[in-house]
Amino acid sequence: MNRVVITGAGTINALGHSVPATLEAMREGRCGIGELDFRDVDRLAIRIGAQVRDFDPLQQFNRQQLALYDRFTQFTLIAAREAISQSGLVFEGELAARSGVVLGTAGGGVSTWDDNYRSVYEDGKNRVHPFVVPKLMNNAAASHVSMDFNLKGPSFTVSTACASSNHAMAQAFAMVRSGMAPAMVAGGSESMLCFGGVKAWEGLRVMSKDACRPFSATRNGMVQGEGAGVFVFEEYERAKARGAEILCEVIGFAMSSDASDIVMPSKQGASRAISGALRDAGINGDEVGYINAHGTGTAANDKTECAAVADVFGHHADKLMISSTKSMHAHLIGGTGAVELLACIMAVRDGVIAPTIGYEEPDPECALDVVPNEARDADVTVALSNAFAFGGLNAVLAIRRI
Amino acid sequence: MSVKDRVIAIIAEQAVLEPSDVTMDSTLEDLGIDSLGLVESIFAIEEDFDITIPFNANEPSESDFDISSVAAIVAGIEKLVSEKV
């Protein structure tokens, strides 16, 4: 089995349009959540979210490209450019033939669906643009990354709601570890912040009207964000031989299914994913210094997640740090695990733990060190990233400093 | 603007060319318009003239609409526009 490292990272989200900008915002505990700004927002009960601001697609893409790129694809390509450029890899020959791209998204081209439903239902038009289907399909982003960077190996899209990115990155990791691919581009993207996207979420009544406050007794729900995170997973010896800058080693992962409820999380399912990742990585629980929590800010998730962590880690649960960066970038749904892996990399590489901001009051059912409100310097060797999706599908990744 | 000039303007925009570079005997292939570009052009023409073009992207040559040259497309559109009223 090959060792696997990450040699490139890229992102665009409400905290920043690049990895350095995002990490700076996390260090400063900045909040990317604000008033939503799009058509018909006045008809929504939920009017906050973490939108990507100051983003002009025409600065990044030409008109022909934009006819085919939904916003979730635009975000993906921007993040992929940053990640692949940092890695220094140029995909050609044998490397191109065997390397691919696996991305997560829950909704795909949601605003393309929304715009065109509006056009045919509300405006009564009977003709839609010919690119509606290639623009909205869930694999559009993965396909455009493969075309832009000449990735000709295994490429596909994973859709497991809020765990999509973690499942995607787990696939990429497994492929490089097994030797199936020398390098893989992986991560995820989401852009549901449009009228129909938020209206659908409103229906569940789990959205907060004012803030995302994970683990705080005063929490009142989740807040939606948007954006993408993309990474280059590469076989360690290969990366070392070419003198690549290594951001971290990926040491294990596990996936589990609750097999119980379509929305309520299960402590057992979460525990099995966390302990499975430790087992896969061949490490003891006490080696874990930081967990990037799924931490949605809902009553159901936060209690269940804290109970699962307490179960798996025993006494060590009181020593490790666990924060939810969703308090800053909000919940990127299918893209969330990818942006959250950045906080794990910052922990093991820079020794900085991103905080859970908006924390007001302890909740006895979430009695862990949630790194409230301010980032903290700490020496962390191993970090985990949790993702527990609607539908009970869980995926946890483990990374280590190198 | 005549039907011919409007069709040429749409095709030119799709091909990223000046309308003066689009001659009546050009084929779409000459102009660098691929299959997706063709479908997009048909859509833009339908929107502009508010007509429905009997074009089947599966087998363009089997359609009831001749796309073999700019002249053929213009003639087809002129016919559809005249039939509209």
Tab-separated table of N, CA, C and O in Angstrom, chain A residues 204-295:
chain	number	residue	atom	x	y	z
A	204	LEU	N	-37.576	22.166	5.941
A	204	LEU	CA	-37.188	21.235	6.999
A	204	LEU	C	-37.249	21.845	8.395
A	204	LEU	O	-37.202	21.122	9.386
A	205	ARG	N	-37.278	23.174	8.459
A	205	ARG	CA	-37.339	23.900	9.741
A	205	ARG	C	-36.122	23.626	10.619
A	205	ARG	O	-36.249	23.490	11.846
A	206	VAL	N	-34.983	23.492	10.002
A	206	VAL	CA	-33.767	23.310	10.796
A	206	VAL	C	-32.799	24.474	10.585
A	206	VAL	O	-31.674	24.455	11.063
A	207	MET	N	-33.254	25.482	9.857
A	207	MET	CA	-32.366	26.599	9.546
A	207	MET	C	-32.491	27.700	10.598
A	207	MET	O	-33.587	28.000	11.060
A	208	SER	N	-31.348	28.298	10.928
A	208	SER	CA	-31.354	29.417	11.862
A	208	SER	C	-31.658	30.716	11.120
A	208	SER	O	-31.234	30.897	9.987
A	209	LYS	N	-32.369	31.607	11.806
A	209	LYS	CA	-32.651	32.914	11.205
A	209	LYS	C	-31.588	33.941	11.547
A	209	LYS	O	-31.601	35.039	11.021
A	210	ASP	N	-30.698	33.607	12.489
A	210	ASP	CA	-29.749	34.651	12.882
A	210	ASP	C	-28.267	34.264	12.851
A	210	ASP	O	-27.442	35.091	12.485
A	211	ALA	N	-27.897	33.032	13.216
A	211	ALA	CA	-26.471	32.682	13.232
A	211	ALA	C	-26.288	31.174	13.378
A	211	ALA	O	-27.194	30.479	13.825
A	212	CYS	N	-25.092	30.714	13.020
A	212	CYS	CA	-24.735	29.315	13.234
A	212	CYS	C	-23.858	29.251	14.474
A	212	CYS	O	-22.753	29.791	14.474
A	213	ARG	N	-24.373	28.642	15.547
A	213	ARG	CA	-23.635	28.593	16.816
A	213	ARG	C	-23.454	27.150	17.275
A	213	ARG	O	-24.068	26.708	18.256
A	214	PRO	N	-22.619	26.399	16.596
A	214	PRO	CA	-22.473	24.980	16.945
A	214	PRO	C	-22.049	24.795	18.407
A	214	PRO	O	-21.250	25.578	18.911
A	215	PHE	N	-22.579	23.803	19.029
A	215	PHE	CA	-22.238	23.355	20.388
A	215	PHE	C	-22.645	24.335	21.484
A	215	PHE	O	-22.512	24.044	22.663
A	216	SER	N	-23.087	25.518	21.121
A	216	SER	CA	-23.498	26.492	22.121
A	216	SER	C	-24.930	26.158	22.554
A	216	SER	O	-25.768	25.818	21.711
A	217	ALA	N	-25.225	26.307	23.851
A	217	ALA	CA	-26.582	26.003	24.337
A	217	ALA	C	-27.628	26.850	23.627
A	217	ALA	O	-28.790	26.483	23.555
A	218	THR	N	-27.198	27.995	23.107
A	218	THR	CA	-28.127	28.923	22.456
A	218	THR	C	-28.297	28.661	20.960
A	218	THR	O	-28.933	29.455	20.276
A	219	ARG	N	-27.736	27.574	20.476
A	219	ARG	CA	-27.794	27.338	19.025
A	219	ARG	C	-29.248	27.125	18.587
A	219	ARG	O	-30.074	26.622	19.355
A	220	ASN	N	-29.523	27.497	17.344
A	220	ASN	CA	-30.895	27.316	16.868
A	220	ASN	C	-30.966	26.881	15.413
A	220	ASN	O	-31.913	27.186	14.704
A	221	GLY	N	-29.932	26.195	14.953
A	221	GLY	CA	-30.051	25.634	13.618
A	221	GLY	C	-28.848	25.896	12.740
A	221	GLY	O	-27.866	26.513	13.150
A	222	MET	N	-28.947	25.395	11.515
A	222	MET	CA	-27.837	25.510	10.581
A	222	MET	C	-28.022	26.714	9.660
A	222	MET	O	-29.108	27.270	9.537
A	223	VAL	N	-26.909	27.099	9.036
A	223	VAL	CA	-26.918	28.186	8.059
A	223	VAL	C	-26.211	27.655	6.814
A	223	VAL	O	-25.197	26.967	6.918
A	224	GLN	N	-26.766	27.978	5.672
A	224	GLN	CA	-26.171	27.451	4.448
A	224	GLN	C	-25.082	28.352	3.875
A	224	GLN	O	-25.208	29.565	3.879
A	225	GLY	N	-24.045	27.712	3.333
A	225	GLY	CA	-22.982	28.440	2.647
A	225	GLY	C	-22.850	27.937	1.227
A	225	GLY	O	-23.659	27.139	0.755
A	226	GLU	N	-21.823	28.419	0.537
A	226	GLU	CA	-21.558	27.944	-0.825
A	226	GLU	C	-20.063	28.035	-1.081
A	226	GLU	O	-19.342	28.736	-0.374
A	227	GLY	N	-19.620	27.318	-2.104
A	227	GLY	CA	-18.208	27.376	-2.452
A	227	GLY	C	-17.683	26.003	-2.811
A	227	GLY	O	-18.451	25.060	-3.027
A	228	ALA	N	-16.358	25.901	-2.857
A	228	ALA	CA	-15.709	24.641	-3.240
A	228	ALA	C	-14.372	24.502	-2.539
A	228	ALA	O	-13.763	25.489	-2.132
A	229	GLY	N	-13.949	23.257	-2.416
A	229	GLY	CA	-12.601	22.957	-1.958
A	229	GLY	C	-12.073	21.817	-2.809
A	229	GLY	O	-12.816	20.868	-3.094
A	230	VAL	N	-10.838	21.929	-3.260
A	230	VAL	CA	-10.262	20.886	-4.118
A	230	VAL	C	-8.821	20.635	-3.679
A	230	VAL	O	-8.100	21.573	-3.311
A	231	PHE	N	-8.421	19.360	-3.710
A	231	PHE	CA	-7.080	18.965	-3.280
A	231	PHE	C	-6.428	18.041	-4.304
A	231	PHE	O	-7.116	17.350	-5.045
A	232	VAL	N	-5.104	18.027	-4.275
A	232	VAL	CA	-4.377	17.053	-5.082
A	232	VAL	C	-3.834	15.985	-4.142
A	232	VAL	O	-3.033	16.282	-3.249
A	233	PHE	N	-4.320	14.765	-4.297
A	233	PHE	CA	-3.845	13.604	-3.548
A	233	PHE	C	-2.774	12.937	-4.403
A	233	PHE	O	-3.014	12.660	-5.577
A	234	GLU	N	-1.623	12.662	-3.797
A	234	GLU	CA	-0.516	12.126	-4.602
A	234	GLU	C	0.242	11.066	-3.813
A	234	GLU	O	0.347	11.155	-2.580
A	235	GLU	N	0.741	10.126	-4.531
A	235	GLU	CA	1.527	9.059	-3.899
A	235	GLU	C	2.798	9.679	-3.309
A	235	GLU	O	3.475	10.496	-3.952
A	236	TYR	N	3.096	9.334	-2.056
A	236	TYR	CA	4.146	10.019	-1.293
A	236	TYR	C	5.522	9.969	-1.959
A	236	TYR	O	6.201	10.993	-2.088
A	237	GLU	N	5.951	8.783	-2.373
A	237	GLU	CA	7.306	8.656	-2.930
A	237	GLU	C	7.459	9.504	-4.191
A	237	GLU	O	8.498	10.084	-4.467
A	238	ARG	N	6.369	9.547	-4.928
A	238	ARG	CA	6.359	10.316	-6.163
A	238	ARG	C	6.487	11.817	-5.861
A	238	ARG	O	7.271	12.547	-6.467
A	239	ALA	N	5.723	12.255	-4.860
A	239	ALA	CA	5.750	13.669	-4.476
A	239	ALA	C	7.125	14.043	-3.933
A	239	ALA	O	7.670	15.098	-4.256
A	240	LYS	N	7.687	13.138	-3.127
A	240	LYS	CA	8.988	13.408	-2.530
A	240	LYS	C	10.058	13.479	-3.620
A	240	LYS	O	10.888	14.382	-3.640
A	241	ALA	N	10.000	12.528	-4.552
A	241	ALA	CA	11.010	12.464	-5.606
A	241	ALA	C	11.024	13.720	-6.466
A	241	ALA	O	12.074	14.148	-6.942
A	242	ARG	N	9.856	14.319	-6.647
A	242	ARG	CA	9.854	15.521	-7.496
A	242	ARG	C	9.983	16.809	-6.671
A	242	ARG	O	9.879	17.916	-7.206
A	243	GLY	N	10.227	16.642	-5.363
A	243	GLY	CA	10.457	17.810	-4.506
A	243	GLY	C	9.223	18.649	-4.265
A	243	GLY	O	9.307	19.857	-4.033
A	244	ALA	N	8.050	18.013	-4.313
A	244	ALA	CA	6.808	18.766	-4.114
A	244	ALA	C	6.669	19.218	-2.666
A	244	ALA	O	7.159	18.558	-1.746
A	245	GLU	N	5.983	20.329	-2.483
A	245	GLU	CA	5.655	20.778	-1.139
A	245	GLU	C	4.502	19.920	-0.637
A	245	GLU	O	3.451	19.849	-1.267
A	246	ILE	N	4.700	19.258	0.490
A	246	ILE	CA	3.685	18.338	1.014
A	246	ILE	C	2.913	19.035	2.138
A	246	ILE	O	3.512	19.507	3.100
A	247	LEU	N	1.606	19.105	1.993
A	247	LEU	CA	0.794	19.830	2.980
A	247	LEU	C	0.453	18.955	4.178
A	247	LEU	O	0.355	19.436	5.301
A	248	CYS	N	0.235	17.656	3.930
A	248	CYS	CA	-0.034	16.717	5.015
A	248	CYS	C	-0.075	15.316	4.415
A	248	CYS	O	-0.115	15.163	3.193
A	249	GLU	N	-0.052	14.323	5.290
A	249	GLU	CA	-0.258	12.953	4.832
A	249	GLU	C	-1.698	12.559	5.162
A	249	GLU	O	-2.228	12.928	6.222
A	250	VAL	N	-2.326	11.847	4.249
A	250	VAL	CA	-3.664	11.312	4.530
A	250	VAL	C	-3.432	9.881	4.997
A	250	VAL	O	-2.808	9.085	4.291
A	251	ILE	N	-3.879	9.564	6.214
A	251	ILE	CA	-3.487	8.276	6.781
A	251	ILE	C	-4.631	7.276	6.912
A	251	ILE	O	-4.394	6.100	7.144
A	252	GLY	N	-5.867	7.740	6.781
A	252	GLY	CA	-6.945	6.760	6.892
A	252	GLY	C	-8.310	7.381	6.670
A	252	GLY	O	-8.464	8.606	6.657
A	253	PHE	N	-9.268	6.495	6.485
A	253	PHE	CA	-10.647	6.961	6.349
A	253	PHE	C	-11.561	5.807	6.696
A	253	PHE	O	-11.150	4.645	6.716
A	254	ALA	N	-12.799	6.155	6.987
A	254	ALA	CA	-13.818	5.112	7.105
A	254	ALA	C	-15.164	5.697	6.709
A	254	ALA	O	-15.392	6.899	6.833
A	255	MET	N	-16.005	4.807	6.217
A	255	MET	CA	-17.354	5.200	5.861
A	255	MET	C	-18.300	4.252	6.589
A	255	MET	O	-17.971	3.087	6.781
A	256	SER	N	-19.461	4.786	6.981
A	256	SER	CA	-20.458	3.900	7.583
A	256	SER	C	-21.844	4.410	7.231
A	256	SER	O	-22.007	5.563	6.838
A	257	SER	N	-22.799	3.533	7.380
A	257	SER	CA	-24.183	3.921	7.161
A	257	SER	C	-24.981	3.636	8.425
A	257	SER	O	-24.866	2.565	9.011
A	258	ASP	N	-25.790	4.607	8.851
A	258	ASP	CA	-26.609	4.412	10.049
A	258	ASP	C	-27.672	3.334	9.834
A	258	ASP	O	-28.080	2.656	10.765
A	259	ALA	N	-28.150	3.239	8.608
A	259	ALA	CA	-29.247	2.308	8.294
A	259	ALA	C	-30.405	2.461	9.268
A	259	ALA	O	-30.953	1.476	9.760
A	260	SER	N	-30.737	3.727	9.570
A	260	SER	CA	-31.841	3.897	10.517
A	260	SER	C	-32.845	4.981	10.156
A	260	SER	O	-34.035	4.725	10.164
A	261	ASP	N	-32.385	6.181	9.816
A	261	ASP	CA	-33.360	7.258	9.613
A	261	ASP	C	-32.876	8.171	8.491
A	261	ASP	O	-31.675	8.360	8.307
A	262	ILE	N	-33.831	8.778	7.765
A	262	ILE	CA	-33.441	9.585	6.614
A	262	ILE	C	-32.896	10.953	7.020
A	262	ILE	O	-32.147	11.570	6.274
A	263	VAL	N	-33.234	11.452	8.204
A	263	VAL	CA	-32.647	12.720	8.640
A	263	VAL	C	-31.981	12.693	10.019
A	263	VAL	O	-31.000	13.401	10.249
A	264	MET	N	-32.487	11.888	10.953
A	264	MET	CA	-31.899	11.921	12.297
A	264	MET	C	-30.576	11.159	12.329
A	264	MET	O	-30.499	10.021	11.872
A	265	PRO	N	-29.530	11.787	12.887
A	265	PRO	CA	-28.225	11.109	12.949
A	265	PRO	C	-28.216	10.027	14.035
A	265	PRO	O	-29.062	10.028	14.922
A	266	SER	N	-27.241	9.142	13.943
A	266	SER	CA	-27.131	8.076	14.926
A	266	SER	C	-25.738	8.085	15.544
A	266	SER	O	-24.728	8.214	14.840
A	267	LYS	N	-25.710	7.979	16.868
A	267	LYS	CA	-24.418	7.965	17.566
A	267	LYS	C	-23.587	6.760	17.134
A	267	LYS	O	-22.388	6.863	16.918
A	268	GLN	N	-24.282	5.627	16.960
A	268	GLN	CA	-23.549	4.408	16.590
A	268	GLN	C	-22.911	4.540	15.208
A	268	GLN	O	-21.765	4.156	14.997
A	269	GLY	N	-23.672	5.102	14.270
A	269	GLY	CA	-23.140	5.257	12.916
A	269	GLY	C	-21.938	6.190	12.895
A	269	GLY	O	-20.924	5.913	12.253
A	270	ALA	N	-22.056	7.312	13.634
A	270	ALA	CA	-20.953	8.266	13.701
A	270	ALA	C	-19.745	7.627	14.386
A	270	ALA	O	-18.606	7.750	13.906
A	271	SER	N	-19.988	6.914	15.486
A	271	SER	CA	-18.884	6.264	16.221
A	271	SER	C	-18.155	5.256	15.346
A	271	SER	O	-16.920	5.175	15.355
A	272	ARG	N	-18.934	4.496	14.589
A	272	ARG	CA	-18.290	3.477	13.742
A	272	ARG	C	-17.427	4.117	12.676
A	272	ARG	O	-16.370	3.599	12.319
A	273	ALA	N	-17.848	5.300	12.156
A	273	ALA	CA	-17.028	5.965	11.146
A	273	ALA	C	-15.748	6.524	11.773
A	273	ALA	O	-14.655	6.399	11.207
A	274	ILE	N	-15.875	7.118	12.962
A	274	ILE	CA	-14.694	7.701	13.612
A	274	ILE	C	-13.713	6.592	14.010
A	274	ILE	O	-12.514	6.654	13.704
A	275	SER	N	-14.217	5.568	14.679
A	275	SER	CA	-13.296	4.503	15.125
A	275	SER	C	-12.735	3.740	13.926
A	275	SER	O	-11.585	3.303	13.936
A	276	GLY	N	-13.540	3.640	12.878
A	276	GLY	CA	-13.059	2.986	11.654
A	276	GLY	C	-11.899	3.744	11.031
A	276	GLY	O	-10.933	3.144	10.536
A	277	ALA	N	-11.962	5.069	11.067
A	277	ALA	CA	-10.873	5.874	10.496
A	277	ALA	C	-9.593	5.698	11.314
A	277	ALA	O	-8.488	5.626	10.748
A	278	LEU	N	-9.739	5.616	12.637
A	278	LEU	CA	-8.557	5.398	13.487
A	278	LEU	C	-7.928	4.046	13.171
A	278	LEU	O	-6.708	3.907	13.039
A	279	ARG	N	-8.784	3.036	13.040
A	279	ARG	CA	-8.303	1.683	12.760
A	279	ARG	C	-7.616	1.631	11.400
A	279	ARG	O	-6.538	1.070	11.231
A	280	ASP	N	-8.247	2.276	10.409
A	280	ASP	CA	-7.678	2.280	9.062
A	280	ASP	C	-6.312	2.971	9.059
A	280	ASP	O	-5.402	2.568	8.337
A	281	ALA	N	-6.189	4.040	9.867
A	281	ALA	CA	-4.930	4.784	9.926
A	281	ALA	C	-3.896	4.068	10.799
A	281	ALA	O	-2.719	4.439	10.803
A	282	GLY	N	-4.336	3.063	11.557
A	282	GLY	CA	-3.428	2.334	12.440
A	282	GLY	C	-2.953	3.183	13.610
A	282	GLY	O	-1.792	3.103	14.017
A	283	ILE	N	-3.819	4.034	14.130
A	283	ILE	CA	-3.414	4.890	15.246
A	283	ILE	C	-4.354	4.686	16.441
A	283	ILE	O	-5.465	4.193	16.298
A	284	ASN	N	-3.864	5.112	17.622
A	284	ASN	CA	-4.704	5.109	18.811
A	284	ASN	C	-5.432	6.439	18.912
A	284	ASN	O	-4.931	7.466	18.427
A	285	GLY	N	-6.569	6.411	19.590
A	285	GLY	CA	-7.353	7.626	19.743
A	285	GLY	C	-6.562	8.780	20.355
A	285	GLY	O	-6.756	9.939	19.995
A	286	ASP	N	-5.630	8.420	21.302
A	286	ASP	CA	-4.941	9.519	21.994
A	286	ASP	C	-3.920	10.244	21.120
A	286	ASP	O	-3.312	11.223	21.545
A	287	GLU	N	-3.740	9.781	19.895
A	287	GLU	CA	-2.858	10.511	18.980
A	287	GLU	C	-3.589	11.657	18.282
A	287	GLU	O	-2.974	12.513	17.653
A	288	VAL	N	-4.908	11.644	18.375
A	288	VAL	CA	-5.695	12.674	17.692
A	288	VAL	C	-5.745	13.944	18.539
A	288	VAL	O	-6.186	13.920	19.685
A	289	GLY	N	-5.275	15.054	17.962
A	289	GLY	CA	-5.265	16.310	18.707
A	289	GLY	C	-6.426	17.218	18.346
A	289	GLY	O	-6.830	18.077	19.125
A	290	TYR	N	-6.935	17.049	17.138
A	290	TYR	CA	-7.989	17.970	16.672
A	290	TYR	C	-8.984	17.225	15.797
A	290	TYR	O	-8.603	16.374	14.991
A	291	ILE	N	-10.253	17.558	15.985
A	291	ILE	CA	-11.304	17.052	15.101
A	291	ILE	C	-12.034	18.245	14.515
A	291	ILE	O	-12.496	19.123	15.261
A	292	ASN	N	-12.126	18.294	13.205
A	292	ASN	CA	-13.036	19.266	12.612
A	292	ASN	C	-14.396	18.602	12.607
A	292	ASN	O	-14.644	17.644	11.870
A	293	ALA	N	-15.292	19.134	13.440
A	293	ALA	CA	-16.591	18.508	13.654
A	293	ALA	C	-17.491	18.687	12.445
A	293	ALA	O	-17.334	19.626	11.669
A	294	HIS	N	-18.469	17.796	12.334
A	294	HIS	CA	-19.527	18.073	11.368
A	294	HIS	C	-20.275	19.317	11.879
A	294	HIS	O	-20.573	20.208	11.104
A	295	GLY	N	-20.556	19.366	13.204
A	295	GLY	CA	-20.987	20.591	13.882
A	295	GLY	C	-21.905	21.525	13.133
A	295	GLY	O	-21.559	22.679	12.862
